[in-house]
Amino acid sequence: MSTTETSPQDPQAPTVEVLSARDVPLGGPRAMTVRRTLPHGNRRMIGAWCFVDHYGPDDVARTGGMDVAPHPHTGLQTVSWLFTGEIEHRDSLGVHAFVRPGELNLMTSGHGICHSEVSTPATTVLHGVQLWVALPDEHRDTARDFHHHVPEPRTLDGGQARVFLGTLAGHTSPVPTFTPLLGAELLLDPRATLTLTVDPAFEHGVLVDHGEVHLAGTDLHPGDLGYLAPGATTLTLTNTTDSPTRLVLLGGTPFEEQIVMWWNFIGRTHDDITQAREEWQAAADRFGAVQGYPGDRLPAPELPGIPLKPRGRTR
């Protein structure tokens, strides 16, 4: 459900739309569960951010951790960001890399790529976010690509920031994006208030990992994603607890194109998705192959019996 609250003391305060998560199993019978906040109800995107999965702390001894066999993507970028644990990444570009806490792994699918994601044997607790960025139409068939970046922590008055995409608090990530974006991990000190200068052309989302935060007259709880429309020049966050609070801040200019997002594909029409699915099932060169994963590829699910319709950032 979405709720809207504003502070009665400040009628000019921006409106916060609170997006609550739904639980989604990732994998088989012993699957770890992820909390999904985008796409959500009437709010399908924040900037070009179109998919937000938040998971953990997950006891891999109980759930088996993450083991996602080779699967395809089109028309998007995957952004992997961990708080705890380690994930082994292999893709059809030939990249063999590891996702570690505080380190960005960004993979561009473009016209087509496939990859696998497996938590490593040394991982006991898995905790992080998996994010997708929709590519604009002029770039959605771009070549496959991969970037790894370790942002330096930036000490702020009241907390700390690690900026993995875009610009915040005087720090700019070197990782290129196809639309204006912001992605950062924020740590707020106990009972601290942190005010950040932000781009008024951006819409923003604040995902609470742990702790609680007060934003523009609204309290956000663990797992909530608070949405703010464009217009604000500053963003003020208050940690209302006696322990540190961790957040993920996302932002970007509104993505005005309509997209079709189904399974692991983003296109513009039903036919785009149908073609991508057929090529994946046929093991076409479009997606390449992952080397080194000890198992079979994931088969694509059946398409629904009705045509998939393009949708905008809101329904």
Short mmCIF file of C-alpha atoms in Angstrom, two decimals:
data_model
loop_
_atom_site.label_atom_id
_atom_site.label_comp_id
_atom_site.label_asym_id
_atom_site.label_seq_id
_atom_site.Cartn_x
_atom_site.Cartn_y
_atom_site.Cartn_z
CA MET A 1 0.00 0.00 0.00
CA SER A 2 1.01 3.61 -0.47
CA THR A 3 0.44 6.27 2.16
CA THR A 4 0.91 10.00 2.04
CA GLU A 5 1.70 12.08 5.11
CA THR A 6 2.80 15.67 5.59
CA SER A 7 3.83 17.57 8.67
CA PRO A 8 1.01 19.70 10.12
CA GLN A 9 3.62 22.17 11.34
CA ASP A 10 4.94 22.80 7.83
CA PRO A 11 2.28 23.01 5.11
CA GLN A 12 5.00 23.66 2.53
CA ALA A 13 6.82 20.40 3.28
CA PRO A 14 7.12 18.06 0.29
CA THR A 15 4.79 15.09 0.22
CA VAL A 16 6.34 11.70 0.89
CA GLU A 17 4.76 8.67 -0.72
CA VAL A 18 5.62 5.55 1.30
CA LEU A 19 6.06 2.38 -0.73
CA SER A 20 5.94 -0.75 1.41
CA ALA A 21 7.67 -3.94 0.33
CA ARG A 22 6.21 -7.26 -0.72
CA ASP A 23 8.01 -10.54 -0.08
CA VAL A 24 9.21 -12.44 -3.16
CA PRO A 25 11.04 -15.82 -3.08
CA LEU A 26 14.30 -15.86 -5.04
CA GLY A 27 15.05 -19.34 -6.38
CA GLY A 28 13.76 -22.78 -5.37
CA PRO A 29 12.11 -24.37 -2.30
CA ARG A 30 14.84 -23.20 0.12
CA ALA A 31 14.92 -19.79 -1.48
CA MET A 32 15.97 -16.68 0.35
CA THR A 33 13.20 -14.08 0.41
CA VAL A 34 13.68 -10.59 -0.97
CA ARG A 35 11.61 -7.51 -0.22
CA ARG A 36 10.53 -5.76 -3.43
CA THR A 37 9.48 -2.10 -3.45
CA LEU A 38 9.79 -1.28 -7.16
CA PRO A 39 7.80 -1.70 -9.27
CA HIS A 40 5.01 -0.91 -6.86
CA GLY A 41 1.33 -0.11 -7.31
CA ASN A 42 1.04 3.27 -8.98
CA ARG A 43 4.76 4.07 -8.65
CA ARG A 44 6.74 2.00 -11.12
CA MET A 45 9.98 4.01 -11.34
CA ILE A 46 12.13 6.59 -9.57
CA GLY A 47 14.15 8.25 -12.30
CA ALA A 48 15.35 5.34 -14.43
CA TRP A 49 15.43 3.06 -11.36
CA CYS A 50 12.78 0.46 -12.18
CA PHE A 51 13.46 -2.44 -9.80
CA VAL A 52 14.45 -2.50 -6.12
CA ASP A 53 15.04 -5.76 -4.23
CA HIS A 54 16.20 -5.56 -0.61
CA TYR A 55 17.30 -8.72 1.15
CA GLY A 56 18.77 -9.95 4.43
CA PRO A 57 20.29 -10.23 6.86
CA ASP A 58 19.87 -13.76 5.50
CA ASP A 59 21.32 -16.79 7.30
CA VAL A 60 22.66 -18.79 4.37
CA ALA A 61 23.01 -21.93 6.53
CA ARG A 62 19.23 -21.94 6.77
CA THR A 63 18.21 -20.73 3.30
CA GLY A 64 21.09 -21.89 1.14
CA GLY A 65 21.94 -18.31 0.22
CA MET A 66 21.88 -17.01 -3.33
CA ASP A 67 22.25 -19.36 -6.29
CA VAL A 68 20.80 -17.80 -9.43
CA ALA A 69 21.70 -19.82 -12.53
CA PRO A 70 22.60 -18.10 -15.82
CA HIS A 71 19.70 -15.91 -16.92
CA PRO A 72 19.30 -13.18 -19.55
CA HIS A 73 18.73 -9.43 -19.53
CA THR A 74 17.86 -6.85 -22.17
CA GLY A 75 17.42 -3.09 -22.09
CA LEU A 76 18.70 -2.48 -18.57
CA GLN A 77 21.60 -2.20 -16.15
CA THR A 78 21.94 -4.25 -12.97
CA VAL A 79 23.36 -2.53 -9.89
CA SER A 80 24.59 -4.82 -7.11
CA TRP A 81 25.36 -3.37 -3.66
CA LEU A 82 26.06 -5.43 -0.54
CA PHE A 83 26.13 -4.64 3.18
CA THR A 84 27.29 -8.12 4.28
CA GLY A 85 28.51 -11.25 2.49
CA GLU A 86 30.00 -11.93 -0.92
CA ILE A 87 28.52 -12.91 -4.30
CA GLU A 88 30.36 -14.44 -7.25
CA HIS A 89 29.37 -12.92 -10.60
CA ARG A 90 29.98 -14.49 -14.02
CA ASP A 91 28.64 -13.10 -17.29
CA SER A 92 28.73 -13.65 -21.04
CA LEU A 93 31.05 -10.67 -21.48
CA GLY A 94 33.65 -12.92 -19.85
CA VAL A 95 33.66 -11.02 -16.55
CA HIS A 96 34.31 -13.06 -13.40
CA ALA A 97 34.00 -10.72 -10.42
CA PHE A 98 32.90 -10.58 -6.81
CA VAL A 99 30.31 -8.35 -5.20
CA ARG A 100 31.55 -7.23 -1.77
CA PRO A 101 30.24 -4.78 0.83
CA GLY A 102 30.74 -1.16 -0.18
CA GLU A 103 31.74 -2.05 -3.75
CA LEU A 104 29.62 -1.32 -6.82
CA ASN A 105 29.17 -3.84 -9.61
CA LEU A 106 27.21 -2.41 -12.54
CA MET A 107 26.42 -4.60 -15.55
CA THR A 108 24.93 -3.22 -18.76
CA SER A 109 22.85 -5.71 -20.71
CA GLY A 110 22.19 -3.56 -23.75
CA HIS A 111 20.90 -5.75 -26.58
CA GLY A 112 21.51 -8.89 -24.55
CA ILE A 113 23.66 -10.47 -21.85
CA CYS A 114 23.40 -13.35 -19.40
CA HIS A 115 24.96 -13.86 -15.98
CA SER A 116 24.92 -15.97 -12.83
CA GLU A 117 24.99 -14.86 -9.18
CA VAL A 118 26.08 -17.19 -6.36
CA SER A 119 26.90 -16.39 -2.74
CA THR A 120 30.39 -17.66 -1.89
CA PRO A 121 31.11 -20.56 0.52
CA ALA A 122 32.64 -18.16 3.04
CA THR A 123 29.42 -16.16 3.26
CA THR A 124 27.41 -16.77 6.43
CA VAL A 125 25.09 -13.76 6.26
CA LEU A 126 23.88 -12.18 3.01
CA HIS A 127 22.49 -8.66 3.11
CA GLY A 128 22.15 -6.03 0.41
CA VAL A 129 20.16 -4.62 -2.50
CA GLN A 130 19.77 -5.57 -6.15
CA LEU A 131 18.67 -2.70 -8.39
CA TRP A 132 17.80 -2.26 -12.07
CA VAL A 133 18.08 0.82 -14.25
CA ALA A 134 16.03 1.08 -17.46
CA LEU A 135 18.03 2.15 -20.51
CA PRO A 136 16.52 4.91 -22.66
CA ASP A 137 15.32 3.82 -26.09
CA GLU A 138 18.30 5.30 -27.93
CA HIS A 139 20.70 3.21 -25.83
CA ARG A 140 18.76 0.02 -25.04
CA ASP A 141 20.59 -1.95 -27.75
CA THR A 142 24.04 -0.76 -26.69
CA ALA A 143 26.93 -3.19 -26.26
CA ARG A 144 27.39 -5.28 -23.12
CA ASP A 145 29.50 -3.62 -20.45
CA PHE A 146 30.62 -3.98 -16.84
CA HIS A 147 31.97 -1.52 -14.26
CA HIS A 148 33.40 -2.06 -10.78
CA HIS A 149 33.90 0.87 -8.42
CA VAL A 150 34.79 1.24 -4.74
CA PRO A 151 33.54 4.63 -3.52
CA GLU A 152 35.39 6.23 -0.65
CA PRO A 153 33.26 6.88 2.44
CA ARG A 154 32.56 10.60 2.86
CA THR A 155 32.18 11.94 6.40
CA LEU A 156 29.24 14.33 6.72
CA ASP A 157 27.80 16.41 9.55
CA GLY A 158 25.62 13.73 11.11
CA GLY A 159 26.65 10.70 9.12
CA GLN A 160 28.53 9.17 6.22
CA ALA A 161 27.91 8.63 2.52
CA ARG A 162 29.20 6.25 -0.12
CA VAL A 163 28.21 7.60 -3.54
CA PHE A 164 28.21 4.78 -6.06
CA LEU A 165 26.39 6.60 -8.90
CA GLY A 166 25.97 10.28 -9.69
CA THR A 167 26.91 13.22 -7.46
CA LEU A 168 26.17 13.92 -3.80
CA ALA A 169 27.89 15.85 -1.01
CA GLY A 170 30.71 16.99 -3.27
CA HIS A 171 31.58 13.51 -4.51
CA THR A 172 30.97 12.21 -8.05
CA SER A 173 31.12 8.56 -9.05
CA PRO A 174 33.21 7.91 -12.20
CA VAL A 175 30.81 5.19 -13.37
CA PRO A 176 28.92 6.40 -16.49
CA THR A 177 25.14 6.25 -16.76
CA PHE A 178 22.78 6.70 -19.71
CA THR A 179 20.39 9.03 -17.83
CA PRO A 180 21.04 11.36 -14.87
CA LEU A 181 21.08 9.16 -11.76
CA LEU A 182 21.98 9.15 -8.08
CA GLY A 183 22.78 6.15 -5.92
CA ALA A 184 24.32 6.31 -2.45
CA GLU A 185 24.50 4.43 0.84
CA LEU A 186 23.95 6.71 3.84
CA LEU A 187 24.73 6.06 7.50
CA LEU A 188 23.09 8.41 10.01
CA ASP A 189 24.53 8.77 13.50
CA PRO A 190 22.20 8.15 16.47
CA ARG A 191 19.64 10.97 16.82
CA ALA A 192 21.44 12.92 14.07
CA THR A 193 19.88 15.15 11.42
CA LEU A 194 21.53 15.23 8.00
CA THR A 195 20.68 17.80 5.33
CA LEU A 196 21.83 17.11 1.78
CA THR A 197 21.80 19.40 -1.24
CA VAL A 198 20.05 17.60 -4.11
CA ASP A 199 19.16 18.29 -7.73
CA PRO A 200 15.62 19.75 -7.90
CA ALA A 201 15.14 18.12 -11.32
CA PHE A 202 15.42 14.69 -9.67
CA GLU A 203 12.77 12.59 -8.04
CA HIS A 204 14.19 10.68 -5.07
CA GLY A 205 13.64 7.49 -3.14
CA VAL A 206 14.90 6.74 0.39
CA LEU A 207 15.08 3.01 1.20
CA VAL A 208 15.47 2.21 4.89
CA ASP A 209 17.71 -0.79 5.54
CA HIS A 210 17.75 -0.67 9.32
CA GLY A 211 16.73 1.88 11.92
CA GLU A 212 14.09 4.53 11.43
CA VAL A 213 14.22 7.92 9.78
CA HIS A 214 12.04 11.03 9.66
CA LEU A 215 11.71 12.57 6.18
CA ALA A 216 9.58 15.63 5.37
CA GLY A 217 7.02 14.98 8.08
CA THR A 218 6.91 11.23 7.56
CA ASP A 219 8.41 8.37 9.56
CA LEU A 220 10.03 5.64 7.47
CA HIS A 221 10.55 2.17 8.94
CA PRO A 222 12.84 -0.72 7.90
CA GLY A 223 11.97 -1.89 4.39
CA ASP A 224 10.04 1.30 3.48
CA LEU A 225 10.88 3.24 0.34
CA GLY A 226 9.93 6.90 0.68
CA TYR A 227 9.31 8.72 -2.62
CA LEU A 228 9.75 12.47 -3.18
CA ALA A 229 8.72 14.23 -6.40
CA PRO A 230 11.05 16.70 -8.15
CA GLY A 231 11.32 20.22 -6.80
CA ALA A 232 13.28 20.03 -3.55
CA THR A 233 16.77 21.55 -3.39
CA THR A 234 17.58 19.91 -0.06
CA LEU A 235 16.71 16.64 1.60
CA THR A 236 16.67 16.47 5.40
CA LEU A 237 16.85 13.11 7.17
CA THR A 238 16.61 12.60 10.95
CA ASN A 239 17.56 9.38 12.69
CA THR A 240 14.91 8.97 15.38
CA THR A 241 16.71 6.11 17.16
CA ASP A 242 19.63 5.67 19.55
CA SER A 243 21.53 3.50 17.04
CA PRO A 244 22.97 4.20 13.58
CA THR A 245 20.48 4.09 10.71
CA ARG A 246 21.39 2.87 7.22
CA LEU A 247 19.63 4.08 4.07
CA VAL A 248 19.99 3.77 0.32
CA LEU A 249 19.26 7.03 -1.53
CA LEU A 250 18.17 6.75 -5.17
CA GLY A 251 17.37 9.55 -7.59
CA GLY A 252 17.10 10.61 -11.19
CA THR A 253 15.23 12.76 -13.65
CA PRO A 254 11.74 11.38 -14.39
CA PHE A 255 11.89 8.64 -17.04
CA GLU A 256 9.20 9.69 -19.50
CA GLU A 257 9.31 6.69 -21.86
CA GLN A 258 6.89 3.81 -21.56
CA ILE A 259 8.46 0.38 -21.15
CA VAL A 260 7.45 -3.26 -21.06
CA MET A 261 9.18 -5.07 -18.18
CA TRP A 262 8.64 -8.83 -18.00
CA TRP A 263 10.79 -11.45 -16.28
CA ASN A 264 14.38 -10.24 -16.90
CA PHE A 265 13.67 -8.24 -20.05
CA ILE A 266 12.89 -4.60 -20.70
CA GLY A 267 11.54 -3.64 -24.12
CA ARG A 268 9.05 -1.22 -25.62
CA THR A 269 6.50 -3.64 -27.07
CA HIS A 270 5.10 -7.12 -26.48
CA ASP A 271 6.94 -8.24 -29.62
CA ASP A 272 10.28 -7.08 -28.14
CA ILE A 273 9.72 -9.38 -25.17
CA THR A 274 8.51 -12.28 -27.29
CA GLN A 275 11.58 -12.10 -29.49
CA ALA A 276 13.97 -11.89 -26.53
CA ARG A 277 12.30 -14.89 -24.90
CA GLU A 278 12.45 -16.95 -28.10
CA GLU A 279 16.14 -16.16 -28.59
CA TRP A 280 16.97 -17.06 -25.00
CA GLN A 281 15.13 -20.37 -25.27
CA ALA A 282 16.99 -21.10 -28.50
CA ALA A 283 20.38 -20.28 -26.91
CA ALA A 284 20.94 -17.61 -29.56
CA ASP A 285 24.18 -15.65 -29.85
CA ARG A 286 22.32 -12.54 -28.69
CA PHE A 287 22.93 -13.46 -25.03
CA GLY A 288 26.19 -15.40 -25.23
CA ALA A 289 27.02 -17.93 -22.55
CA VAL A 290 28.31 -17.98 -18.98
CA GLN A 291 31.46 -20.02 -18.45
CA GLY A 292 32.20 -21.72 -15.14
CA TYR A 293 28.73 -22.04 -13.61
CA PRO A 294 28.18 -25.67 -12.48
CA GLY A 295 24.63 -26.14 -13.75
CA ASP A 296 22.02 -25.43 -16.38
CA ARG A 297 20.64 -22.09 -17.52
CA LEU A 298 17.31 -20.83 -16.20
CA PRO A 299 14.50 -21.46 -18.70
CA ALA A 300 12.17 -18.55 -19.42
CA PRO A 301 8.65 -18.76 -17.98
CA GLU A 302 5.65 -18.89 -20.29
CA LEU A 303 4.34 -15.57 -21.52
CA PRO A 304 0.90 -14.53 -20.28
CA GLY A 305 -2.07 -15.22 -22.52
CA ILE A 306 -2.73 -11.54 -23.13
CA PRO A 307 -0.41 -8.97 -24.78
CA LEU A 308 2.00 -7.14 -22.50
CA LYS A 309 1.26 -3.41 -22.44
CA PRO A 310 3.80 -0.60 -22.21
CA ARG A 311 3.57 1.34 -18.96
CA GLY A 312 4.94 4.65 -17.78
CA ARG A 313 6.58 5.51 -14.48
CA THR A 314 3.11 5.62 -12.94
CA ARG A 315 0.19 3.43 -13.95
#
